[in-house]
Amino acid sequence: MFTTFIKKYLPKIHEINQRYSKPRLVMSGPVKFCLLLLRCYLLLLVGLLLYKFITVLTA
Amino acid sequence: MNIFTKLFYLFRRCWKALRLFLILSGPGLVVMIADNDAGGITTYAATGAKYGYNFIWFLIVLVPVAYFVQEMTVRLGAVTKRGHAEAIFENFGAFWGWFSLVDLVFCDWLTLITEFIGMTAALGIFGVPPWLTILGVIAIMGIIVLNGRYWTWEKITMVFCLLNLIYIPAAFWVHPDTHAVFRGILPNLPGGKFDNQLFFFLMANIGTTIAPWMIFFQQSAVVDKGMTEKDIPFGKFDTLLGAILTVVVATFILIVVGTVLPGVEIDDAAQASKMLMGSHGYAGTFMAIGLFDAGLLGAICISLASSWSLGEIFGWAHSLNNKIKEAPWFYAAYFLALITAGGVVLIPGAPLVLITLFVQVIAVTLLPAALVFLILLLNDKETMGEFKNSRLENIVNIGIVSVIVVLSSLYGASALFPDMFK
């Protein structure tokens, strides 16, 4: 059922990706800087989660 | 014109403004009061037991924090006529769009489980079995959305918001020391020293003030209600009133628990209700009813935040003004989230404590992104025109958002590493 749903919605997801492929907001210096900070923040969080996961598994 | 004629016209003008406000009010009040969800009630109860009335002044500080963040969603929704998910996709591209949407839906679903945990625990005090609570909640939430009118949904939800004020009579019931309560309004250092535990409670209270679903919910609700630029002042007032009411409710919870259970370690609000029932029957009963109502309000808003966002992106009809036949996917997403979240609570041995902790971690992955996108969009002159953030608004909003991001991130990290602030 899940795969049927995914198959049915894959073209739709592709269409959404096409529609929003170009950000409308002008990527000025401050905007780029904010997005870079966000990426770093998310990487840090993912790192923390992975660290926690590994320490729980090895404990 | 004599004085009576002037008074008559003044009265008529005020009455007209009040009637207009009653028509336009809703999203701000609902989102703010629903912010005091089951998890929030537990946080306030634990804070009240730990620090008594000394924390009241800090809750008052949270009024502008909640207001300034949420009023941005009113402006953005009223000007762009788009929900937050759609705004992120359109302005920041598919990567950030999918990240926000998937994170929101997952985070909302986990939070929904915590609301069901709160509701089943609250009604469990009165001997209602969990399965009956979950069935009843799904039935109530079905009835209020299936009438096919946004207006009816909003007004029914506002009745539940009114029930949230039940903590006020509960506080009068326990006869608090009014002088001590007023002293708590003045800034002070709860507990007499700044230590890790106080820092943890500060983080927890800030963490419950702004949640990702609130941003998505209010912006989508503003759009679904059909608010336009000229309604923004009413939307702002509605949000301010909601922010004040949510802090009033939180304060009265603090007063109830701080009066009856000082120094007691509270793990959840249902436990506090049971303890209160031992000495103050009505106050405990009111606390349990309030906890159920808080969970219900949270569940109503959270499940809609996800359904609206999914509808915006997948292009489904996604208005509460649509009947079920007109917007089948929108209602399917709404009920699927409810039924599966309720089902998880009924699974014997389900890791509910782990889920409760995990919600905090997932929420901090989305909250900074949602807040940063909000500020960037509110600074886009092309989109916002005269409603873009002023310099003063930017200083205030960026300051508030920075504090929220840092403290809520530390709060999330403390869920991963419980010894961090001990």
XYZ file of C-alpha atoms in Angstrom:
481
model
C 0.000 0.000 0.000
C 2.850 2.329 0.911
C 4.738 1.577 -2.324
C 1.555 2.142 -4.360
C 1.167 5.490 -2.638
C 4.791 6.414 -3.329
C 4.536 5.291 -6.981
C 1.386 7.321 -7.404
C 2.970 10.366 -5.824
C 6.465 10.176 -7.370
C 5.463 12.188 -10.461
C 3.764 14.679 -8.173
C 6.924 15.026 -6.047
C 8.944 15.479 -9.248
C 6.518 18.172 -10.352
C 6.819 19.962 -6.980
C 10.616 19.820 -7.235
C 10.432 21.338 -10.710
C 8.006 24.041 -9.624
C 10.152 25.126 -6.706
C 13.577 24.436 -8.230
C 14.499 28.136 -8.241
C 14.036 30.082 -4.978
C 12.033 33.250 -5.557
C 13.823 35.172 -2.796
C 16.914 37.033 -3.981
C 19.930 35.169 -2.567
C 21.720 38.214 -1.198
C 24.759 37.991 1.084
C 22.795 38.048 4.403
C 20.285 35.449 3.118
C 23.097 33.141 1.983
C 24.851 33.623 5.333
C 21.662 32.722 7.274
C 21.128 29.599 5.179
C 24.761 28.582 5.681
C 24.379 29.009 9.449
C 21.228 26.879 9.341
C 23.026 24.112 7.455
C 25.886 24.156 9.998
C 23.370 24.067 12.858
C 21.567 21.085 11.356
C 24.840 19.256 10.734
C 25.775 19.823 14.379
C 22.412 18.449 15.530
C 22.668 15.407 13.267
C 26.189 14.858 14.622
C 24.907 15.014 18.200
C 22.096 12.572 17.388
C 24.519 10.148 15.752
C 26.917 10.420 18.707
C 24.064 9.696 21.119
C 22.870 6.783 18.978
C 26.353 5.235 18.862
C 26.962 5.693 22.598
C 23.576 4.085 23.382
C 24.361 1.152 21.076
C 27.857 0.588 22.468
C 26.845 1.021 26.133
C -23.323 68.040 20.162
C -24.029 67.511 23.815
C -22.147 65.107 26.053
C -24.810 62.334 25.756
C -24.710 62.410 21.972
C -20.884 62.187 22.058
C -21.041 59.283 24.509
C -23.647 57.542 22.347
C -21.448 57.813 19.241
C -18.398 56.681 21.209
C -20.346 53.685 22.502
C -21.541 52.848 18.974
C -18.009 53.076 17.609
C -16.622 50.839 20.361
C -19.486 48.350 19.942
C -18.872 48.210 16.178
C -15.118 47.655 16.736
C -15.867 44.943 19.312
C -18.263 43.148 16.939
C -15.687 43.343 14.153
C -13.021 42.003 16.513
C -15.265 39.094 17.529
C -15.687 38.214 13.859
C -11.981 38.536 13.045
C -10.518 37.113 16.263
C -9.619 33.464 16.352
C -6.291 32.261 14.953
C -4.216 34.235 17.472
C -6.319 33.311 20.486
C -6.571 29.657 19.485
C -2.856 29.176 18.715
C -1.725 30.931 21.871
C -4.071 29.105 24.220
C -3.344 25.792 22.482
C 0.314 26.553 23.186
C -0.509 25.573 26.772
C -0.810 21.967 25.623
C -0.381 18.819 27.722
C 3.422 19.146 27.674
C 3.174 22.820 28.589
C 0.910 22.126 31.571
C 3.445 19.586 32.858
C 6.259 22.147 32.494
C 4.296 24.820 34.392
C 3.269 22.342 37.107
C 6.875 21.178 37.602
C 8.079 24.815 37.624
C 5.419 25.806 40.175
C 6.329 22.936 42.463
C 10.039 23.732 42.212
C 10.096 27.542 42.407
C 6.630 28.488 43.649
C 5.460 31.989 42.740
C 9.002 33.252 42.107
C 8.803 32.258 38.461
C 5.730 34.384 37.661
C 7.720 37.416 36.478
C 9.564 35.257 33.965
C 6.270 34.012 32.505
C 5.166 37.647 32.091
C 8.364 38.299 30.109
C 7.230 35.555 27.726
C 4.179 37.629 26.583
C 6.194 39.831 24.166
C 8.329 36.838 23.159
C 5.283 34.871 21.997
C 3.532 37.933 20.568
C 6.374 39.245 18.392
C 7.038 35.857 16.816
C 3.404 35.009 16.120
C 2.334 38.440 14.858
C 4.831 38.002 12.010
C 2.818 34.988 10.810
C -0.332 37.163 10.776
C 1.304 39.743 8.497
C 2.903 37.115 6.272
C -0.328 35.114 5.911
C -2.543 38.162 5.335
C -0.219 39.686 2.711
C 0.904 36.568 0.781
C -2.316 34.506 1.260
C -0.029 31.486 1.594
C 0.765 29.129 4.446
C 4.262 28.927 5.913
C 5.127 25.631 4.190
C 4.226 27.018 0.772
C 6.094 30.248 1.516
C 9.263 28.266 2.347
C 9.016 26.133 -0.826
C 8.426 29.170 -3.003
C 11.063 31.453 -1.511
C 13.840 29.093 -0.451
C 13.482 26.238 -2.932
C 12.591 22.564 -2.767
C 15.418 21.470 -0.417
C 14.394 23.712 2.475
C 10.755 23.139 1.614
C 10.944 19.350 1.886
C 13.116 19.596 4.969
C 10.539 21.810 6.709
C 7.512 19.820 5.543
C 8.843 16.366 6.463
C 10.207 17.628 9.785
C 6.928 19.401 10.577
C 4.735 16.388 9.797
C 6.972 14.038 11.820
C 7.337 16.471 14.727
C 3.576 17.149 14.761
C 2.814 13.454 14.786
C 5.122 12.852 17.750
C 3.672 15.861 19.577
C 0.189 14.514 18.863
C 1.182 11.306 20.671
C 2.216 13.372 23.720
C -1.181 15.148 23.630
C -2.931 11.760 23.652
C -0.707 10.651 26.548
C -1.811 13.759 28.470
C -5.501 13.308 27.649
C -5.597 9.605 28.529
C -3.741 10.301 31.790
C -6.167 13.133 32.654
C -9.339 11.139 32.039
C -7.704 8.053 33.583
C -7.963 9.897 36.900
C -11.762 9.721 36.541
C -11.616 6.034 35.609
C -12.054 6.478 31.841
C -10.107 3.765 29.968
C -7.511 5.038 27.428
C -9.256 3.452 24.400
C -12.478 5.281 25.230
C -10.636 8.604 25.632
C -8.921 8.179 22.276
C -12.136 7.173 20.510
C -13.992 10.080 22.111
C -11.293 12.595 21.170
C -11.197 11.410 17.543
C -15.015 11.622 17.425
C -15.046 15.171 18.873
C -12.294 16.288 16.499
C -14.162 14.723 13.595
C -17.412 16.483 14.454
C -15.813 19.914 14.715
C -14.114 19.772 11.318
C -16.697 17.891 9.280
C -19.328 20.635 9.347
C -17.466 22.192 6.400
C -17.149 25.725 7.757
C -14.029 27.376 9.071
C -16.097 29.793 11.175
C -17.927 26.996 13.043
C -14.676 25.112 13.675
C -13.065 28.267 15.055
C -15.923 29.177 17.380
C -16.213 25.607 18.765
C -12.452 25.594 19.335
C -12.760 28.915 21.170
C -15.206 27.285 23.594
C -12.451 24.776 24.411
C -10.098 27.756 24.812
C -12.498 29.210 27.391
C -12.407 25.920 29.303
C -8.620 26.400 29.563
C -9.354 29.223 32.018
C -10.457 26.577 34.547
C -7.111 27.015 36.325
C -8.206 30.462 37.516
C -10.993 29.238 39.856
C -8.710 26.358 40.887
C -6.158 28.925 42.097
C -8.768 30.749 44.191
C -9.803 27.408 45.663
C -6.371 26.740 47.169
C -6.186 30.170 48.921
C -2.693 31.277 47.881
C -0.730 33.890 49.819
C -1.632 36.953 47.707
C 1.311 39.021 49.011
C 3.730 36.287 47.970
C 2.020 36.068 44.565
C 2.460 39.821 44.005
C 6.098 39.575 45.119
C 6.535 36.877 42.443
C 5.470 39.382 39.766
C 8.570 41.467 40.526
C 11.821 40.259 38.928
C 13.752 38.030 41.315
C 16.111 35.086 41.229
C 13.976 31.952 41.773
C 15.618 29.663 44.302
C 18.044 32.439 45.359
C 20.868 31.383 43.012
C 21.459 30.840 39.313
C 22.311 27.181 38.929
C 21.940 24.503 36.277
C 18.490 23.528 37.473
C 17.162 27.065 37.198
C 18.693 27.292 33.730
C 16.956 24.041 32.800
C 13.571 25.398 33.923
C 14.149 28.664 32.038
C 14.882 26.662 28.902
C 11.875 24.395 29.410
C 9.505 27.374 29.796
C 10.915 29.130 26.719
C 10.797 25.814 24.845
C 7.070 25.488 25.500
C 6.364 29.107 24.493
C 7.132 28.761 20.795
C 6.791 25.463 18.948
C 7.237 24.938 15.188
C 3.619 23.906 14.654
C 2.423 27.284 16.016
C 4.102 29.199 13.195
C 2.701 26.923 10.496
C -0.730 26.716 12.131
C -1.355 30.417 12.603
C -0.230 31.421 9.128
C -2.414 28.732 7.524
C -5.359 29.672 9.765
C -5.015 33.349 8.776
C -5.117 32.281 5.116
C -8.038 29.857 5.590
C -9.987 32.528 7.448
C -9.458 34.838 4.479
C -7.814 37.673 6.392
C -6.424 40.485 4.272
C -4.024 43.396 4.828
C -6.739 45.561 6.346
C -7.436 42.904 9.000
C -3.815 42.897 10.235
C -4.420 45.270 13.198
C -7.212 42.985 14.465
C -5.013 39.923 13.868
C -2.234 41.538 15.887
C -4.594 42.413 18.733
C -6.017 38.884 18.640
C -2.463 37.513 18.960
C -1.577 39.898 21.779
C -4.732 38.953 23.692
C -3.897 35.278 23.168
C -0.321 35.797 24.397
C -1.614 37.518 27.546
C -4.217 34.798 28.179
C -1.727 31.980 27.738
C 0.566 33.555 30.331
C -2.385 34.198 32.672
C -3.296 30.496 32.487
C 0.336 29.455 33.017
C 0.598 31.800 35.996
C -2.502 30.347 37.647
C -1.132 26.803 37.172
C 2.044 27.965 38.889
C -0.022 29.438 41.721
C -2.106 26.253 42.218
C 0.860 23.889 42.256
C 3.163 26.329 44.070
C 0.601 26.688 46.870
C -0.289 23.047 47.418
C 2.765 21.097 46.274
C 5.845 23.223 47.009
C 9.091 21.279 46.761
C 7.421 18.175 45.313
C 9.104 16.675 42.246
C 6.479 16.616 39.479
C 6.959 14.239 36.542
C 3.694 14.983 34.765
C 0.586 17.107 35.181
C -1.677 14.093 35.792
C 0.449 13.159 38.807
C 0.094 16.747 40.083
C -3.694 16.554 39.619
C -3.877 13.333 41.637
C -1.781 14.824 44.423
C -3.931 17.963 44.447
C -7.074 15.853 44.693
C -5.776 14.411 47.948
C -5.975 17.767 49.735
C -8.029 20.058 47.476
C -10.564 17.883 45.637
C -12.010 20.556 43.341
C -8.641 22.123 42.491
C -7.286 18.683 41.521
C -10.393 17.927 39.466
C -10.122 21.283 37.674
C -6.437 20.606 37.017
C -7.268 17.221 35.436
C -10.069 18.729 33.307
C -7.690 21.507 32.272
C -5.050 18.958 31.298
C -7.535 17.077 29.103
C -8.680 20.326 27.508
C -5.069 21.408 26.915
C -4.285 18.100 25.182
C -7.437 18.382 23.072
C -6.671 21.956 21.980
C -3.102 20.994 21.170
C -4.282 17.992 19.150
C -6.820 20.107 17.204
C -4.201 22.664 16.160
C -1.281 20.298 15.589
C -3.158 17.899 13.316
C -4.495 20.838 11.287
C -1.025 22.404 10.979
C 0.201 19.239 9.219
C -2.891 18.802 7.006
C -2.862 22.430 5.877
C 0.859 22.269 5.049
C 0.528 19.001 3.105
C -2.468 20.409 1.223
C -0.562 23.583 0.289
C 2.352 21.653 -1.197
C 0.567 18.739 -2.865
C -2.077 21.046 -4.285
C -5.007 19.354 -2.521
C -8.060 21.373 -1.571
C -7.140 22.270 2.010
C -9.715 24.512 3.592
C -11.997 23.870 6.542
C -14.625 25.518 4.329
C -14.472 22.426 2.108
C -16.702 19.421 2.701
C -15.061 16.004 3.004
C -15.934 15.166 -0.640
C -14.273 18.357 -1.838
C -11.052 17.905 0.159
C -10.689 14.133 0.763
C -6.863 14.122 1.065
C -6.840 17.039 3.474
C -9.245 15.273 5.844
C -7.517 11.903 5.257
C -4.200 13.400 6.443
C -5.973 14.938 9.448
C -7.614 11.681 10.543
C -4.623 9.483 9.669
C -2.408 11.520 12.007
C -5.029 11.347 14.760
C -5.785 7.630 14.479
C -2.151 6.517 14.247
C -1.003 8.789 17.110
C -3.878 7.575 19.296
C -3.092 3.976 18.303
C 0.537 4.313 19.438
C -0.600 5.300 22.939
C -2.693 2.116 23.122
C 0.206 -0.191 22.201
C 1.236 -2.051 25.381
C 4.823 -1.209 26.330
C 5.158 1.579 23.730
C 8.185 3.784 24.549
C 6.068 6.802 25.489
C 8.708 8.440 27.701
C 11.263 8.141 24.898
C 8.774 9.682 22.456
C 8.159 12.604 24.840
C 11.903 13.289 25.020
C 12.395 12.779 21.288
C 9.763 15.444 20.507
C 12.012 18.090 22.058
C 14.950 17.037 19.908
C 12.962 16.938 16.668
C 11.331 20.294 17.471
C 14.717 22.019 17.746
C 15.722 20.801 14.300
C 12.785 22.674 12.769
C 12.230 25.682 15.032
C 15.381 27.687 14.117
C 14.783 27.120 10.409
C 11.106 28.149 10.631
C 11.986 31.280 12.628
C 14.882 32.318 10.372
C 12.689 31.863 7.270
C 10.007 33.960 8.947
C 12.408 36.864 9.576
C 13.899 36.679 6.064
C 10.440 36.665 4.466
C 9.272 39.574 6.614
C 12.228 41.558 5.263
C 11.401 40.945 1.622
C 10.169 44.332 0.381
C 8.878 42.857 -2.881
C 6.533 40.466 -1.063
C 5.622 42.402 2.049
C 5.544 45.961 0.719
C 4.576 48.378 3.499
C 4.108 45.440 5.922
C 7.765 44.417 5.944
C 9.600 44.513 9.252
C 10.701 47.962 10.382
C 14.215 48.448 11.774
C 12.884 48.386 15.351
C 10.831 45.233 14.667
C 13.932 43.600 13.213
C 16.023 44.434 16.279
C 13.328 43.066 18.619
C 12.494 40.010 16.486
C 16.092 39.016 15.751
C 16.916 39.384 19.476
C 13.946 37.239 20.502
C 14.572 34.623 17.814
C 18.274 34.373 18.778
C 17.391 33.780 22.436
C 14.717 31.202 21.516
C 17.070 29.360 19.153
C 19.915 29.158 21.690
C 17.760 28.193 24.685
C 15.490 25.753 22.873
C 18.539 24.105 21.263
C 20.152 23.659 24.670
C 16.821 22.304 25.947
C 16.754 19.801 23.088
C 20.370 18.829 23.802
C 19.483 18.328 27.471
C 16.917 15.725 26.338
C 19.740 13.858 24.575
C 22.169 14.247 27.471
C 20.115 14.336 30.683
C 23.140 14.988 32.913
C 24.057 18.143 31.025
C 22.382 20.529 33.483
C 22.601 18.556 36.701
